[in-house]
XYZ file of C-alpha atoms in Angstrom:
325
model
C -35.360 -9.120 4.060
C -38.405 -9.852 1.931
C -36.907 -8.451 -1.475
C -33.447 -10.579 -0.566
C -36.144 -13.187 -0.222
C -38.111 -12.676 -3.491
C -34.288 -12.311 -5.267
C -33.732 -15.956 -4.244
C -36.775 -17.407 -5.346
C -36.424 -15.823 -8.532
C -33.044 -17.215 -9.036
C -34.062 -20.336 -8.231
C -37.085 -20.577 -10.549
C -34.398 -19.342 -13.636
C -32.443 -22.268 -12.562
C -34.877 -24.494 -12.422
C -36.336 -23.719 -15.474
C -32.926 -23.502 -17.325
C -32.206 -27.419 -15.864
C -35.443 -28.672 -16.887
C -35.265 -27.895 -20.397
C -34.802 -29.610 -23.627
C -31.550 -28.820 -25.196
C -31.752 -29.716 -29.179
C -28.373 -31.387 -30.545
C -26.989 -27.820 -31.887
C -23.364 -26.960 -31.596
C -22.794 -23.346 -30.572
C -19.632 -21.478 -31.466
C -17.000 -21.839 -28.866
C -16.321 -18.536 -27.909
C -18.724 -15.661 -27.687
C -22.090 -15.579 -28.017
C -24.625 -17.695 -30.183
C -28.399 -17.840 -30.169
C -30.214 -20.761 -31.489
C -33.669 -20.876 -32.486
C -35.627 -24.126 -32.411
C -39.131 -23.437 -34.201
C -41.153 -26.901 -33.491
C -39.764 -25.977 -29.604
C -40.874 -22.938 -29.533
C -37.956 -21.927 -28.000
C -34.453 -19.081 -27.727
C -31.154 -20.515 -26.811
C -28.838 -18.451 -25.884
C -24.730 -19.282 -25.600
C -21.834 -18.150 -24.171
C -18.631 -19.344 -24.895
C -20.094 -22.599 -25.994
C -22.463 -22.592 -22.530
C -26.128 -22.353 -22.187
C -26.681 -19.206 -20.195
C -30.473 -18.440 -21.182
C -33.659 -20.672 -22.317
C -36.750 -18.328 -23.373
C -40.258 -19.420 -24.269
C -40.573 -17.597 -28.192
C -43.762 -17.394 -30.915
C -42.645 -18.045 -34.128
C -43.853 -17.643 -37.901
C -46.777 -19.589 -38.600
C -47.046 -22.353 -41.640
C -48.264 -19.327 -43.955
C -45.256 -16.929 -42.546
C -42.413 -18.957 -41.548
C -39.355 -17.912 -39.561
C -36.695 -18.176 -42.141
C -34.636 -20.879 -41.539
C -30.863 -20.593 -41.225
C -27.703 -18.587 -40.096
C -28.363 -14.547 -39.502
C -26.673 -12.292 -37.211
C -27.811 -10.282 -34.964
C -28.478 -6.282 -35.760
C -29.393 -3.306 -34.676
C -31.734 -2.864 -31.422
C -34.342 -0.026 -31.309
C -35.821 0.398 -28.156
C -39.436 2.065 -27.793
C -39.795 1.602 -31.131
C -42.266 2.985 -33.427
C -44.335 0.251 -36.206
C -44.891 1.010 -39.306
C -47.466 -0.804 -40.298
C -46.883 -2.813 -43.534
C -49.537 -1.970 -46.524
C -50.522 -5.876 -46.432
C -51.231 -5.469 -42.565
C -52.918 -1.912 -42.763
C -55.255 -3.626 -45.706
C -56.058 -6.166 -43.222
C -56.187 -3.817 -39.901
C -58.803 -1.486 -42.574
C -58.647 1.593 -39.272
C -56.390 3.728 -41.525
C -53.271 3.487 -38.901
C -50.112 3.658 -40.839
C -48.268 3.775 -37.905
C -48.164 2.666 -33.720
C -46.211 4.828 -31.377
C -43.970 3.535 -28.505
C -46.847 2.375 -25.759
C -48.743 -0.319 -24.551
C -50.742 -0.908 -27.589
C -47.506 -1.885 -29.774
C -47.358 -5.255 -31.325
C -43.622 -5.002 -30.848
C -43.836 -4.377 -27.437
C -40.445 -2.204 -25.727
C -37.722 -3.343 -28.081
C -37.018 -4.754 -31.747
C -33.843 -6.417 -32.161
C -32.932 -6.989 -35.834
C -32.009 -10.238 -37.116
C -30.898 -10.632 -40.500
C -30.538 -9.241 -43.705
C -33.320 -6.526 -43.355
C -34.736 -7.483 -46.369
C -35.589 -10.262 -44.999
C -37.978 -8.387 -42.377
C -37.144 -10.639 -39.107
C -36.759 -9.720 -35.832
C -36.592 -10.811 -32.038
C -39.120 -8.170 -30.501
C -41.684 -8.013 -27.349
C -45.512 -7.808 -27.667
C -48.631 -6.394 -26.302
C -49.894 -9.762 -25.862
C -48.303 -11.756 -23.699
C -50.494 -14.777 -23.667
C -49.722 -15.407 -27.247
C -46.054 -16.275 -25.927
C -45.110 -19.292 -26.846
C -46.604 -20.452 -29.688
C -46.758 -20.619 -33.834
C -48.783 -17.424 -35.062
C -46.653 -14.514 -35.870
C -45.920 -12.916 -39.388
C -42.132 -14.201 -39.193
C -40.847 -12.385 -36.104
C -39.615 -14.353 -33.657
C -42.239 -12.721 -30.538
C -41.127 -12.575 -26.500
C -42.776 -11.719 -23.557
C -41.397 -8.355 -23.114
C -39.089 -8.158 -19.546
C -37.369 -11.323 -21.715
C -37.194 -8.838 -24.746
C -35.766 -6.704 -22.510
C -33.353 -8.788 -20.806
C -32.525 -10.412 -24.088
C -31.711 -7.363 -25.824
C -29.610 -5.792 -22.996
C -27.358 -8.946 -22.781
C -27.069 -10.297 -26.733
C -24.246 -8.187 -28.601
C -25.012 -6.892 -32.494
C -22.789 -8.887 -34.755
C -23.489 -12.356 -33.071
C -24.347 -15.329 -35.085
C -28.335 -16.631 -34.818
C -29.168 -19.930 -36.331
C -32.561 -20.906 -36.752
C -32.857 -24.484 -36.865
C -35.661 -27.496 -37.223
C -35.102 -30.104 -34.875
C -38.391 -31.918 -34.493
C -36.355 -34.360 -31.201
C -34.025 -33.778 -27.861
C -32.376 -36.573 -26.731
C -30.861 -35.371 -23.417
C -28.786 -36.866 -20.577
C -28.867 -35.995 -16.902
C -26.458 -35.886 -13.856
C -28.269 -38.811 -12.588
C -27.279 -40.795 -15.626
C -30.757 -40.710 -16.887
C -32.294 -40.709 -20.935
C -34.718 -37.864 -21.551
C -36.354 -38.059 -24.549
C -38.784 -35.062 -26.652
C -40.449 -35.045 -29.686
C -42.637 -31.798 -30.895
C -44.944 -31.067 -33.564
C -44.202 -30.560 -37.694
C -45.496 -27.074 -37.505
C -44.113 -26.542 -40.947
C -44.545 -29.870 -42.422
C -41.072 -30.379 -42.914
C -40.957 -33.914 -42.216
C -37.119 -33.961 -41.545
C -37.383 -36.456 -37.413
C -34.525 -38.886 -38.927
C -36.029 -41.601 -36.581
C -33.851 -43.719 -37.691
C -30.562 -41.932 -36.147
C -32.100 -40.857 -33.152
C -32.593 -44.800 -32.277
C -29.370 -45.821 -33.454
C -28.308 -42.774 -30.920
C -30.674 -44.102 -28.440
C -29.403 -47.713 -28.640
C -25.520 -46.513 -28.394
C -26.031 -44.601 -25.314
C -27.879 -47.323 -23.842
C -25.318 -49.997 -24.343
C -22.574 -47.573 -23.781
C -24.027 -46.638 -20.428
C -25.740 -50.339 -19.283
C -28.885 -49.259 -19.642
C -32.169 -51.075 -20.705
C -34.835 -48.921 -23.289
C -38.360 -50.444 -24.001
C -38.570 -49.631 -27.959
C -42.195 -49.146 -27.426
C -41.939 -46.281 -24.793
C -39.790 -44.764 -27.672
C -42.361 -45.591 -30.599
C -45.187 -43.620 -27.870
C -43.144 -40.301 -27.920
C -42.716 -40.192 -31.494
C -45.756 -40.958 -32.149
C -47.669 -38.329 -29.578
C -45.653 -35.943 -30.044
C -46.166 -34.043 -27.227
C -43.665 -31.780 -26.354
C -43.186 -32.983 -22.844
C -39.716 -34.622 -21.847
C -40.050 -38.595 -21.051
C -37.203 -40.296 -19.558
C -36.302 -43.557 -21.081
C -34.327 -45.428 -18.204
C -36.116 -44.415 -14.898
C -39.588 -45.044 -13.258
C -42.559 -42.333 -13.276
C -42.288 -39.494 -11.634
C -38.552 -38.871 -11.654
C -37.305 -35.757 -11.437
C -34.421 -34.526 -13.902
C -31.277 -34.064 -11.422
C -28.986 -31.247 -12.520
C -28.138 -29.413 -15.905
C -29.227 -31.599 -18.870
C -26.804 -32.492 -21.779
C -27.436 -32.511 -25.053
C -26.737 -35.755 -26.739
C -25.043 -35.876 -30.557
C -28.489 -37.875 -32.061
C -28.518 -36.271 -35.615
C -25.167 -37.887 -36.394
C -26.062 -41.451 -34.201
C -23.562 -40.774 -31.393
C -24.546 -41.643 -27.942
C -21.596 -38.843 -26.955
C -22.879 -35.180 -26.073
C -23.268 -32.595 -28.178
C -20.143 -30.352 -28.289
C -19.463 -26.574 -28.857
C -18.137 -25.935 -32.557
C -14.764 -24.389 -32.156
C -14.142 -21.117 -33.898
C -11.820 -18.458 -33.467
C -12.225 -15.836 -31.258
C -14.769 -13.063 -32.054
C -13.972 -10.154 -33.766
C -14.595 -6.503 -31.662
C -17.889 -5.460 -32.463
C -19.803 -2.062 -31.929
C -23.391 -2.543 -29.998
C -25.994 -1.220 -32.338
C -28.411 0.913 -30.716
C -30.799 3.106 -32.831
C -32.139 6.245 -31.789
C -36.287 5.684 -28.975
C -38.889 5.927 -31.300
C -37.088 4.259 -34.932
C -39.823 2.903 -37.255
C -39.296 -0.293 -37.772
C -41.917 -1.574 -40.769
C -42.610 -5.695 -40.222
C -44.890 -7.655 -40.416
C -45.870 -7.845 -36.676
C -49.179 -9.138 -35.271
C -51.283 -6.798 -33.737
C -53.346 -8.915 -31.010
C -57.145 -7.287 -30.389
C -57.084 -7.993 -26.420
C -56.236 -5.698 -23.432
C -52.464 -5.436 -22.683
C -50.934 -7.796 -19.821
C -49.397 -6.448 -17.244
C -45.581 -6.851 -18.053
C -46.258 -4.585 -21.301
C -44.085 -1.588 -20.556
C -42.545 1.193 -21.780
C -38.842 1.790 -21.425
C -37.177 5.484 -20.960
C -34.138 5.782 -23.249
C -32.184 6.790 -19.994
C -32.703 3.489 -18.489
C -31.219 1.703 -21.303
C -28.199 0.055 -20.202
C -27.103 -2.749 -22.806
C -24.702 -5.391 -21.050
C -21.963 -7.162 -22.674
C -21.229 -9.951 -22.803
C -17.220 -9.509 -22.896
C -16.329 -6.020 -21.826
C -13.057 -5.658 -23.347
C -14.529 -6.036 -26.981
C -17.670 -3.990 -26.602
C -17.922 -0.505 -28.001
C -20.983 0.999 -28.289
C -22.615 3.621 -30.589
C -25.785 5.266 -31.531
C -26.502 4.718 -35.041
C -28.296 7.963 -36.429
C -29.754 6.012 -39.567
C -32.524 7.432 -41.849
C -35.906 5.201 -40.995
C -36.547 4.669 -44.391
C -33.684 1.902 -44.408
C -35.443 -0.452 -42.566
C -37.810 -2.894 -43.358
């Protein structure tokens, strides 16, 4: 009775935390699955079939290392995998490691997911350092908390599309019929918040929907900055009621945000590379004593889930290490 207990809690806190979150104005492929990537959020979207079905907290490149911005795809997965230490990272580590086995003292934590052309080095991995999740501090990986790393790698297929985007605002609507409004950081200094669409999006909406917005509750988010979702057309303390929607602010619309219709994936084959692949990036290694959800995962437990069943193949790729970056 008490697990069947704990089960529901736990379902309702994913819920929860899946309602309450910004949704940037991003339009996911219509049919299979899409992640999306929204560095000042510091956060991983992940779609399927043009639905949200995931929101997880991520650490991204710092203003020195960057994320690479963009469209990727999604590659191989190497669970327990092995790092090999970049020369830039061992010059800076100076304890004449060249290399950190599958454990709990692995910056990359149970599983590396490729994204990208490897030349570019990125990838969606877990850490030995959970406290570090979210945030802006890695090399260029995009860093989880490892049972998401997990979770994330077992459910996202190889071949899907990953866009990385830089969307400094969410303008989202609730069931209630209510404005949220969030504006985040310039982490990168790109300087790309088109204020002036999002309040020619803000204005539509409003008159579209018979609403009243005080400009200068507006002017105080973009100016702060915070991070924190404001609603623009309810008292304090009002809760967000339901799923939020995603409203179409880049292009001025006061409509919501819609998936991007494309035809129907291709079959792919799930790329799983043999426990123990070294995988050379330029991961952070953290000097502080592991959390508790760092963990190790036996190759036998690896189960991978797709996503759509009757495309899914799945192989083990028997690749040399040396192509990998």
């Amino acid at each position: 009775m008490k697990k069947i207990s704990f089960s529901v809690f736990l379902l309702s806190l994913t819920s929860a935390t899946l309602a309450n979150t910004p949704i940037p104005d991003f339009s996911p492929v219509s049919l299979g699955q899409h992640v999306v990537i929204n560095i000042p959020q510091q956060r991983l979207f992940l779609y399927t079939d043009g639905k949200l079905t995931k929101v997880y907290p991520v650490t991204v490149g710092k203003a020195s290392t960057q994320t690479n911005l963009g469209e990727h795809t999604i590659g191989p997965k190497a669970f327990n995998p092995t790092w090999h230490i970049p020369k830039s990272i061992q010059k800076e580590r100076k304890d004449g490691l060249k290399t950190i086995p599958p454990g709990p003292n692995n910056p990359l934590g149970p599983v590396f997911v490729r994204m990208g052309d490897p030349k570019l080095g990125l990838g969606i991995h877990g850490t030995n350092a959970p406290s570090s999740v979210p945030g802006v501090r890695s090399h260029g990986c995009v860093r989880m908390k490892s049972p998401d790393a997990l979770e994330f790698a077992k459910t996202i297929n190889s071949g899907s599309p990953a866009s990385v985007i830089y969307h400094m605002a969410t303008l989202n609507m609730d069931s209630n019929d209510n404005l949220w409004l969030a504006a985040y950081r310039d982490p990168y200094n790109q300087k790309n918040l088109d204020t002036e669409a999002l309040r020619k999006s803000i204005d539509a909406w409003a008159k579209a929907h018979g609403k009243n917005i005080n400009p200068k509750r507006v002017n105080a988010i973009l100016k702060n900055r915070t991070g924190h979702i404001n609603c623009l057309t309810c008292a304090k303390g009002v809760k967000i009621k339901g799923p939020l929607k995603s409203i179409a602010w880049t292009s001025g619309s006061e409509l919501p945000t819609q998936p991007k219709v494309a035809p129907p994936p291709m079959p792919t084959q799930d790329e799983i590379l043999p426990a123990g692949t070294e995988i050379e990036v330029e991961a952070e290694a953290p000097q502080v004593i592991p959390d508790a959800d760092q963990q190790t995962v036996s190759p036998t437990n690896i189960k991978p889930i797709p996503q759509t069943p009757s495309n899914q193949q799945y192989k083990l790729l028997q690749e040399p290490t040396n192509t990998l970056f």
